[in-house]
XYZ file of N, CA and C in Angstrom:
654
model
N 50.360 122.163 93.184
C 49.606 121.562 94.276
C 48.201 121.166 93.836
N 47.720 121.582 92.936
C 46.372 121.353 92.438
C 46.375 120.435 91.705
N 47.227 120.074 90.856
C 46.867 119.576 90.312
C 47.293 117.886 90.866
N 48.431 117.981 92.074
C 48.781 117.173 92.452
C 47.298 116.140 93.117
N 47.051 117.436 93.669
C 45.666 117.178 94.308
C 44.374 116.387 93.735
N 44.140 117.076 92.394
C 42.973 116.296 91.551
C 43.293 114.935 91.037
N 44.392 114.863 91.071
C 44.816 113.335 90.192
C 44.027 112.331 91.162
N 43.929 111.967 92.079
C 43.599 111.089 92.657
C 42.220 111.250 93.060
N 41.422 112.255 92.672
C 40.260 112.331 92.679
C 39.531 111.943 91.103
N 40.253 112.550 90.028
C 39.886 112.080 88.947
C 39.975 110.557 88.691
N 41.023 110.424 89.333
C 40.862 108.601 89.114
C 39.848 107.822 89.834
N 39.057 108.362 90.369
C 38.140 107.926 91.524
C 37.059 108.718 90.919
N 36.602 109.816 90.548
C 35.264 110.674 89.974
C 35.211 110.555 89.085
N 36.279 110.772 88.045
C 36.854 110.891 86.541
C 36.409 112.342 86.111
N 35.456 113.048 85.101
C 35.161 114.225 85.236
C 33.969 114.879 86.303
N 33.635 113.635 86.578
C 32.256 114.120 87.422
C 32.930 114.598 89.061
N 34.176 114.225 89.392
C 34.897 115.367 90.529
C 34.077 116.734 90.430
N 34.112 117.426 91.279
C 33.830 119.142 91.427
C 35.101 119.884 91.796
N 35.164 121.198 91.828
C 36.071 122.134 92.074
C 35.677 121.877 93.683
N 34.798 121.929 93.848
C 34.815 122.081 95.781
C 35.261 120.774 96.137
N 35.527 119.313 95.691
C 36.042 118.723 95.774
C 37.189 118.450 95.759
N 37.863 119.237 94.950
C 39.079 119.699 95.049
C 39.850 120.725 95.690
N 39.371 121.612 96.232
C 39.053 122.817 96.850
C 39.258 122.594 98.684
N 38.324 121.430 98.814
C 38.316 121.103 100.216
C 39.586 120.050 100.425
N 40.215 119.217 99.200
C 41.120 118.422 99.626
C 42.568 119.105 99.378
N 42.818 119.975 98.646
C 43.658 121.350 98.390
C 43.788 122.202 99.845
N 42.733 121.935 100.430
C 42.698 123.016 101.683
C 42.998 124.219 101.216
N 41.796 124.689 100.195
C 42.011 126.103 99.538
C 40.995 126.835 99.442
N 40.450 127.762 98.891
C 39.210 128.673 98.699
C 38.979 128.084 97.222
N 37.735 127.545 97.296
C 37.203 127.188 95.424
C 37.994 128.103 94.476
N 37.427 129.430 94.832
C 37.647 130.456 93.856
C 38.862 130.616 93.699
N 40.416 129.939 94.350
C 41.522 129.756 93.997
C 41.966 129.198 92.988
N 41.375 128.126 92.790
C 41.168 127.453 91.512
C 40.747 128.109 90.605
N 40.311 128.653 90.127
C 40.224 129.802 88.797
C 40.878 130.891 88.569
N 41.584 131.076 89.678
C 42.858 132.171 89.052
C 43.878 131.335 88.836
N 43.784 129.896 88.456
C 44.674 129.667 87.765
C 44.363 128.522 86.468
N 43.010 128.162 87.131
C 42.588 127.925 85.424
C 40.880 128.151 85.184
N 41.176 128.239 83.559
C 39.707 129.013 83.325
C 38.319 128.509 83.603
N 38.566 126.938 84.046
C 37.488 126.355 84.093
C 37.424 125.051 84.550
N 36.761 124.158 84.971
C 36.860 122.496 84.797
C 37.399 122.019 83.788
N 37.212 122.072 82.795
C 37.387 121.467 81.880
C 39.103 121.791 81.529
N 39.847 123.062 81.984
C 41.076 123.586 81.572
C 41.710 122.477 82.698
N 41.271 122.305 84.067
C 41.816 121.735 85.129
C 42.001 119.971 84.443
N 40.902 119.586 84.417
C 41.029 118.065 84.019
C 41.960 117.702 82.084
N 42.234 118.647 81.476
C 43.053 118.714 80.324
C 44.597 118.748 81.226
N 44.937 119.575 81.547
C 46.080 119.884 82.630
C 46.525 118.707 83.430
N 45.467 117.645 84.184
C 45.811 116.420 84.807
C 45.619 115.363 83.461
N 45.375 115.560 82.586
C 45.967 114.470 81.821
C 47.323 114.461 80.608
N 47.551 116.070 81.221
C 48.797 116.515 80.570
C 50.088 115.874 81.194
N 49.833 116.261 82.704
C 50.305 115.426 83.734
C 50.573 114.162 84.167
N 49.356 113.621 83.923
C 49.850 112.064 83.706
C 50.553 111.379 82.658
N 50.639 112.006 81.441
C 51.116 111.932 80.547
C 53.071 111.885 80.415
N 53.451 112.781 81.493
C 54.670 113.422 81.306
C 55.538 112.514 81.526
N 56.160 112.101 80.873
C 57.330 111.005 81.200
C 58.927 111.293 81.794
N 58.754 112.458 81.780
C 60.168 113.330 82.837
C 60.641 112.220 83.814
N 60.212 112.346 85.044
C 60.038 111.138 86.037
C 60.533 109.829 85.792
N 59.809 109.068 84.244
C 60.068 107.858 84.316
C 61.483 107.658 83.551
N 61.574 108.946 82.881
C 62.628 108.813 82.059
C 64.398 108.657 82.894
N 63.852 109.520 84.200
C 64.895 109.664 84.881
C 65.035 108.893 85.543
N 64.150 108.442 85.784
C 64.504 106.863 87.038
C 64.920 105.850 86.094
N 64.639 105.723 84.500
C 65.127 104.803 84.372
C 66.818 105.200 83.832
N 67.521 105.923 83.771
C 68.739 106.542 83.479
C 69.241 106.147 84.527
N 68.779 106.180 85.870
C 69.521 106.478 86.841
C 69.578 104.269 87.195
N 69.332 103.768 86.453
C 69.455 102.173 86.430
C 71.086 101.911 86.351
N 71.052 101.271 87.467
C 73.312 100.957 86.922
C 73.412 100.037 86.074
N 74.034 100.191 84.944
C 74.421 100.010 83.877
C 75.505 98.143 84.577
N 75.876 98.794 85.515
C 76.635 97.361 86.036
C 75.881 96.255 86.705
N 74.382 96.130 86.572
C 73.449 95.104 87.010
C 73.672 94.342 86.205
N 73.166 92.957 85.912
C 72.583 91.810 84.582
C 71.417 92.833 84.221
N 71.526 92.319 82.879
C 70.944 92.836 82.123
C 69.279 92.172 82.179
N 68.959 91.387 82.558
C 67.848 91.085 83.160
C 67.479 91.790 84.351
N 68.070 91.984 85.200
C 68.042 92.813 86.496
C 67.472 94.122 86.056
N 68.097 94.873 85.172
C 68.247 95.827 84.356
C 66.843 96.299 83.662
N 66.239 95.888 83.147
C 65.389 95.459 82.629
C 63.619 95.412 83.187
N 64.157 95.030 84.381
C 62.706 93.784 85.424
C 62.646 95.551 85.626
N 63.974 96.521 86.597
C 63.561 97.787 87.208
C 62.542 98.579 86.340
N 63.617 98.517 85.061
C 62.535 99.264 83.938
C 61.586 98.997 83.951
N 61.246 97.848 83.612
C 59.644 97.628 83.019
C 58.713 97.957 84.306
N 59.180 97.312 85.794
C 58.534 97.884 86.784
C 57.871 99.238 86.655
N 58.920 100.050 86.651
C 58.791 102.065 86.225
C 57.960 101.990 85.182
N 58.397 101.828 84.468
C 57.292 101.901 83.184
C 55.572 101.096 83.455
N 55.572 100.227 83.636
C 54.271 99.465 84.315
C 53.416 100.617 84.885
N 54.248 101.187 86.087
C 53.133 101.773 86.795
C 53.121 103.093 86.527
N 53.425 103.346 85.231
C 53.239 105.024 84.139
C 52.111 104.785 83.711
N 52.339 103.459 82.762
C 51.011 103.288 82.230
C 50.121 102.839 82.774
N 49.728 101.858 83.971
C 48.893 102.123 85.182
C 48.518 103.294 84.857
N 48.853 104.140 85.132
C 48.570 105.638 85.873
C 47.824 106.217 84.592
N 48.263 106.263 83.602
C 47.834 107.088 82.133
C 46.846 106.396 82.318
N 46.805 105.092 81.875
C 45.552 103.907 81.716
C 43.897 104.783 83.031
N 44.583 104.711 84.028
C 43.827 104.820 85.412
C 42.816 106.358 84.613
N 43.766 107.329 84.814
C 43.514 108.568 84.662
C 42.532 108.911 83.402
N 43.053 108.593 82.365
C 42.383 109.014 80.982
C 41.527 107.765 80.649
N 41.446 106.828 81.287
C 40.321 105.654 81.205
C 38.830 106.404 82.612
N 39.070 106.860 83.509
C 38.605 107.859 84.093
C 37.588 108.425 83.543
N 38.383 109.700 82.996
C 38.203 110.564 82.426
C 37.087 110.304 81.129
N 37.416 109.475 80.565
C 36.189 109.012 78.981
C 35.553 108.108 79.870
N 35.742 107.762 80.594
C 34.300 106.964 81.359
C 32.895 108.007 81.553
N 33.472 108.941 82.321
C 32.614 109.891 82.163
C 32.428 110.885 81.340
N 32.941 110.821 80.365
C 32.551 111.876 79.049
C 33.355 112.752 78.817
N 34.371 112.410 79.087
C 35.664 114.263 79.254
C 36.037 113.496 78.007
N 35.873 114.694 77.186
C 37.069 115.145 76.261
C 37.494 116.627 75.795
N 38.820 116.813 75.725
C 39.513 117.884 75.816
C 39.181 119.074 75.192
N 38.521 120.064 75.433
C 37.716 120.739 74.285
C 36.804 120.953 74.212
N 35.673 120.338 74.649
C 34.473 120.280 74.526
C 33.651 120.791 76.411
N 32.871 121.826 75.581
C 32.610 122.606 76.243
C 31.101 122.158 77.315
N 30.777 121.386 76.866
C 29.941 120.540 77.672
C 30.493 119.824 78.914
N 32.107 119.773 78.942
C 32.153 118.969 80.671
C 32.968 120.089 81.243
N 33.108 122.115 80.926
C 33.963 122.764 81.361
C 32.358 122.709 82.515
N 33.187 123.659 83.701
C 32.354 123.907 84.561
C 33.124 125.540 85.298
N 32.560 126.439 84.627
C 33.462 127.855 84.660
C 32.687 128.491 86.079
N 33.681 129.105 86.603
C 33.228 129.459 88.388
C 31.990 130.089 88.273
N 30.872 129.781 89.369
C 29.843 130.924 89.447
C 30.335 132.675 89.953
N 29.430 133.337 89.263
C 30.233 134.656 89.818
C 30.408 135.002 91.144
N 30.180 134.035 92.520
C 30.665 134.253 93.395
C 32.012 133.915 93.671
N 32.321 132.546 92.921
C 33.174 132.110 93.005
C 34.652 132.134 92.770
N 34.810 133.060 91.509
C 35.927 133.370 91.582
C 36.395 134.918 92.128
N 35.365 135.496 92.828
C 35.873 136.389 93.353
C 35.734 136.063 95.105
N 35.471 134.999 95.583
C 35.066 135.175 97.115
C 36.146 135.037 97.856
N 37.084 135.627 98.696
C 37.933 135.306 99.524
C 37.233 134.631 100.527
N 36.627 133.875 100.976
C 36.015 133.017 102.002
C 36.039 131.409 102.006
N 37.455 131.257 102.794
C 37.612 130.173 102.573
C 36.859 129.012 103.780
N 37.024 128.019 103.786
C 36.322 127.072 104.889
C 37.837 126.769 105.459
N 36.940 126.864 107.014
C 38.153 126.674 107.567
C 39.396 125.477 107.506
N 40.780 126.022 107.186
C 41.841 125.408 106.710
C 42.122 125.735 106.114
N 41.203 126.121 104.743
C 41.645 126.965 103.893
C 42.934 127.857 103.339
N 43.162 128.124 102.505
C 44.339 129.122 102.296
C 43.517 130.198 101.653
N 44.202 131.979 102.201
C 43.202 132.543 101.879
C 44.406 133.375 100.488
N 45.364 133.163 100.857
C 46.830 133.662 99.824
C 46.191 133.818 98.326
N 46.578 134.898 98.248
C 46.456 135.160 96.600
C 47.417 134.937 95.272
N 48.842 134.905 96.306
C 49.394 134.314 95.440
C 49.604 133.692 94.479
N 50.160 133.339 93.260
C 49.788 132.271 92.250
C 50.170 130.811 93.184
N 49.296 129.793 92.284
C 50.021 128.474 92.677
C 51.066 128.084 92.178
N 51.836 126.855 92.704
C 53.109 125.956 91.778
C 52.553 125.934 90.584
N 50.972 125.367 90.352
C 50.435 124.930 89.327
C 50.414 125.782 87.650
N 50.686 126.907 88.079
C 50.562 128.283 87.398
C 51.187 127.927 86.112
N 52.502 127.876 86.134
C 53.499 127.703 85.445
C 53.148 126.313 84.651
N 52.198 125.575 84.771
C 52.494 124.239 84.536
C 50.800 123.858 83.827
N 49.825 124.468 84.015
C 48.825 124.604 83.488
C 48.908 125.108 82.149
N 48.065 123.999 81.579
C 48.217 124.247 79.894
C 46.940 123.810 79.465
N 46.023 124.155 78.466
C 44.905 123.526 77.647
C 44.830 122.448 77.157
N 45.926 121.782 76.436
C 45.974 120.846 75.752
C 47.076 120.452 75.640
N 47.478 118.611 75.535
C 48.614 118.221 75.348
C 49.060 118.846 74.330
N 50.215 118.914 73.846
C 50.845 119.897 72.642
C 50.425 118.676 71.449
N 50.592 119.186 69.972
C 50.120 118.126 68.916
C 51.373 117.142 69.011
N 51.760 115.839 69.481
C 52.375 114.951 68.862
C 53.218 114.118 70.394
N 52.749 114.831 71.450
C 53.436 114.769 72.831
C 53.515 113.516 72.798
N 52.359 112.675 72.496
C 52.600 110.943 73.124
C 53.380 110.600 72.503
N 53.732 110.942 70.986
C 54.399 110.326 69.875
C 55.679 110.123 70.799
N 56.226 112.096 70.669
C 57.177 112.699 71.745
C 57.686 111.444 72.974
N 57.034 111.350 73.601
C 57.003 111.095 74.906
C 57.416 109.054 74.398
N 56.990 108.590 73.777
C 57.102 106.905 73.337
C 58.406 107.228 73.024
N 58.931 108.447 72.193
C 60.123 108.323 71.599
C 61.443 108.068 72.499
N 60.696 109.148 73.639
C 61.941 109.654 74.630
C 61.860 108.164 75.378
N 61.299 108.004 75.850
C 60.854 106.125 76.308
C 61.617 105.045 75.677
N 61.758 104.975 74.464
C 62.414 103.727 73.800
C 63.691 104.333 73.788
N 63.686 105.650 73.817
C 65.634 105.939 73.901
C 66.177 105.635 75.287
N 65.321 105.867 76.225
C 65.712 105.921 77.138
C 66.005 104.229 77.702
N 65.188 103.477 77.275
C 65.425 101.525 77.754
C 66.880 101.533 76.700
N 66.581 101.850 75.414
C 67.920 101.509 74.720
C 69.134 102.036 75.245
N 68.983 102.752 76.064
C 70.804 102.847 76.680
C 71.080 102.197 77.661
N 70.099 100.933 78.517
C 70.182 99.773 79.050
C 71.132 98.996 78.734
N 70.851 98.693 77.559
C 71.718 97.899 76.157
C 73.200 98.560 76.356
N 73.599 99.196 76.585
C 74.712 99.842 76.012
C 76.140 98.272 76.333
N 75.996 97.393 77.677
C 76.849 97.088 78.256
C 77.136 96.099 76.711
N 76.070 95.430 76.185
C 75.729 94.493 75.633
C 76.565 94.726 73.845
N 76.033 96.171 74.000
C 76.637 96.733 72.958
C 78.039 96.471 72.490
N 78.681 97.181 73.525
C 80.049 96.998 73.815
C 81.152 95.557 73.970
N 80.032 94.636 74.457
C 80.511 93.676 74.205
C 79.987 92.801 73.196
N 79.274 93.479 72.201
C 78.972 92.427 71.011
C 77.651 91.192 71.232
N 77.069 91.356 72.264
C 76.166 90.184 72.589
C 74.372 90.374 72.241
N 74.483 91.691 71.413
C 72.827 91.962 71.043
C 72.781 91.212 69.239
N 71.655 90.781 69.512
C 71.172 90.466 68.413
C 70.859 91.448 67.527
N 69.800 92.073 67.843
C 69.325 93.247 67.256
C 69.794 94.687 68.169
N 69.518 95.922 67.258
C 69.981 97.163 67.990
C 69.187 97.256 69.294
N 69.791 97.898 70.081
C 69.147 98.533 71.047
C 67.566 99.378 70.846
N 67.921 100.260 69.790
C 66.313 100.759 69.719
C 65.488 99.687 69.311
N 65.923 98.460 68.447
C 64.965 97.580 68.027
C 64.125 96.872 69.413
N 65.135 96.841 70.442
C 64.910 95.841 71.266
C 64.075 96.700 72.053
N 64.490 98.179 72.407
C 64.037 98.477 73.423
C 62.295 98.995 72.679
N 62.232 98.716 71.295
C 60.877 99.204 70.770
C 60.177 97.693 70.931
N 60.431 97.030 71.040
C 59.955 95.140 71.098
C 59.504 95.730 72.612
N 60.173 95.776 73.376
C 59.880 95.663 74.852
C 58.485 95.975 75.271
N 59.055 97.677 74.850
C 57.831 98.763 75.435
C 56.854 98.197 74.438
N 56.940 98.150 73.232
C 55.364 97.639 73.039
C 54.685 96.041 73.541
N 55.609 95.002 74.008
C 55.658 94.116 74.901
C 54.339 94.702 75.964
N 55.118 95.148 76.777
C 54.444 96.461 78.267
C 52.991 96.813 78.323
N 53.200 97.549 76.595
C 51.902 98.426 76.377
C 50.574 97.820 76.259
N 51.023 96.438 75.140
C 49.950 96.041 74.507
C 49.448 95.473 76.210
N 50.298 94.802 76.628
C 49.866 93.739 77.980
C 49.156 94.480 78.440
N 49.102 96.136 78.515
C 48.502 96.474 80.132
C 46.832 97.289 79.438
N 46.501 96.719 77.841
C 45.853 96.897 77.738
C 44.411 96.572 78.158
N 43.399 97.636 78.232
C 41.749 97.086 79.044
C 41.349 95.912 78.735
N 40.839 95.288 78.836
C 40.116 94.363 78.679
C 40.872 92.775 78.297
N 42.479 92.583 78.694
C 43.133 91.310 78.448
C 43.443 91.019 80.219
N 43.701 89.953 80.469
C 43.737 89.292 81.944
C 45.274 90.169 81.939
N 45.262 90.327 83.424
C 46.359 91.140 83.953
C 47.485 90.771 83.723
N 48.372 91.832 83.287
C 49.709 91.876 82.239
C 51.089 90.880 84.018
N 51.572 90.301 82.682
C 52.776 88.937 83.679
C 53.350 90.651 84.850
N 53.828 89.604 85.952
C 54.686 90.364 86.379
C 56.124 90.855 85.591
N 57.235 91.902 85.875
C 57.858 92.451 85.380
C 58.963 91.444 85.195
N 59.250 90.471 86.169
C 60.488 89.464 86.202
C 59.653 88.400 84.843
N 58.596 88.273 85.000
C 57.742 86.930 83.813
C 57.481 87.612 82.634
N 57.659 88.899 82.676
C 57.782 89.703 81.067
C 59.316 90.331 80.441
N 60.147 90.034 81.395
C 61.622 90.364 81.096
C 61.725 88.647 80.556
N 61.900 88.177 81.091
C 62.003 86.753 80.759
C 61.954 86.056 79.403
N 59.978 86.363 79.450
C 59.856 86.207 77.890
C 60.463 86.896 77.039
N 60.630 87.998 77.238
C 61.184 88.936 75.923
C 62.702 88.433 76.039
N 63.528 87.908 76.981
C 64.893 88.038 76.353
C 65.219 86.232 76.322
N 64.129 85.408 76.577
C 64.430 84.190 76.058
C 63.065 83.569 75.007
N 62.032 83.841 74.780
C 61.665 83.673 74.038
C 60.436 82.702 74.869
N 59.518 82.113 74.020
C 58.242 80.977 74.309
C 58.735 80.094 74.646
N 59.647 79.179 74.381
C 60.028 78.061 73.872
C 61.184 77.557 75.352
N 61.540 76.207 75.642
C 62.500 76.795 76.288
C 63.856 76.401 75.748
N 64.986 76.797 77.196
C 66.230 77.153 76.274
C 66.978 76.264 76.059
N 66.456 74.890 76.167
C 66.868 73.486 75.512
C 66.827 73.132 74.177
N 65.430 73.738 74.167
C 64.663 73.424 72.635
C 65.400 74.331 71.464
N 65.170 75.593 71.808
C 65.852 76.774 71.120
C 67.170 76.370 70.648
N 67.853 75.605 71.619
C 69.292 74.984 71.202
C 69.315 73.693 70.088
């Protein structure tokens, strides 16, 4: 719940959010927030662990029917995928706007000693001592190689799109080739500072017919 909570404040504060900012939109006691992480700085590592996680996108795109056109196929994906990296982009563009980086002990902000002991919540509050959902799911740091991780599980996951294509002999190149063309297609587009990446139907397009059109090509 917390951390569900900060995401949309970090994308809007970036590190300069507060715990009572989070605290009051949590409808929790500040000092709740530190029994389950050690500090600001543990909280905002944790939401970009989070935004990071490609679980979600991986599964929505599995769950694509294989019996669409393969353009059809495709437009859903890149949609899903689009607004991942939106979100990563949003979050960790945020975040180094205002100076967060992971580690560095200059943007933690560790409870005052009232704070993590005060049961006094504002009203709405939760006064439960319980652990949070978040408990289990709070971590310091992305693990070493997660994005690598995470691109990998991504291009496997568009390449079994391909499969129909497979089967019937109509790919040019493999599936991982194609589905690694794509996503970096996606990526580079939705990078800062280039005019806003085609829609998902005008970037399926290009990638499976090319610049040119399909007169010329012939």
């Amino acid at each position: 719940m917390i951390i569900r909570t900060t995401l949309p404040l970090v994308a809007e504060f970036g590190a300069k959010v507060t715990t009572a900012q989070v605290a009051r939109a949590a409808g929790i006691a500040e000092g709740t927030i530190f029994r389950v992480f050690a500090d600001k700085d543990e909280l905002l590592t944790a939401c970009m662990s989070e935004a990071l996680q490609p679980d979600a996108v991986h599964a929505d795109i599995a769950a694509i029917s294989l019996d669409a056109p393969l353009a059809d196929r495709l437009v859903e994906a890149t949609e899903t995928l689009s607004a991942y990296v939106t979100r990563i982009g949003t979050i960790t563009g945020a975040l180094h706007a205002t100076g967060f980086r992971p580690g560095d002990p200059s943007t933690s902000e560790a409870p005052a000693p009232d704070e993590s002991t005060s049961d006094t919540p504002t009203p709405g509050q939760s006064t439960s001592d319980e652990p949070t959902s978040d408990a289990p799911t709070a971590r310091p740091a992305p693990p070493p190689g997660g994005r690598e991780r995470a691109m990998m599980g991504t291009i496997a996951a568009l390449a079994e799109l391909f499969e129909p294509e497979v089967a019937a002999g109509t790919l040019r190149r493999s599936p991982t080739e194609l589905a690694t063309a794509l996503f970096g297609m996606l990526t580079v587009l939705h990078r800062p500072g280039l005019p806003g990446p085609p829609s998902a139907t005008d970037l399926v397009d290009l990638f499976l017919y090319g610049a040119v059109t399909r007169e010329e090509k012939s």
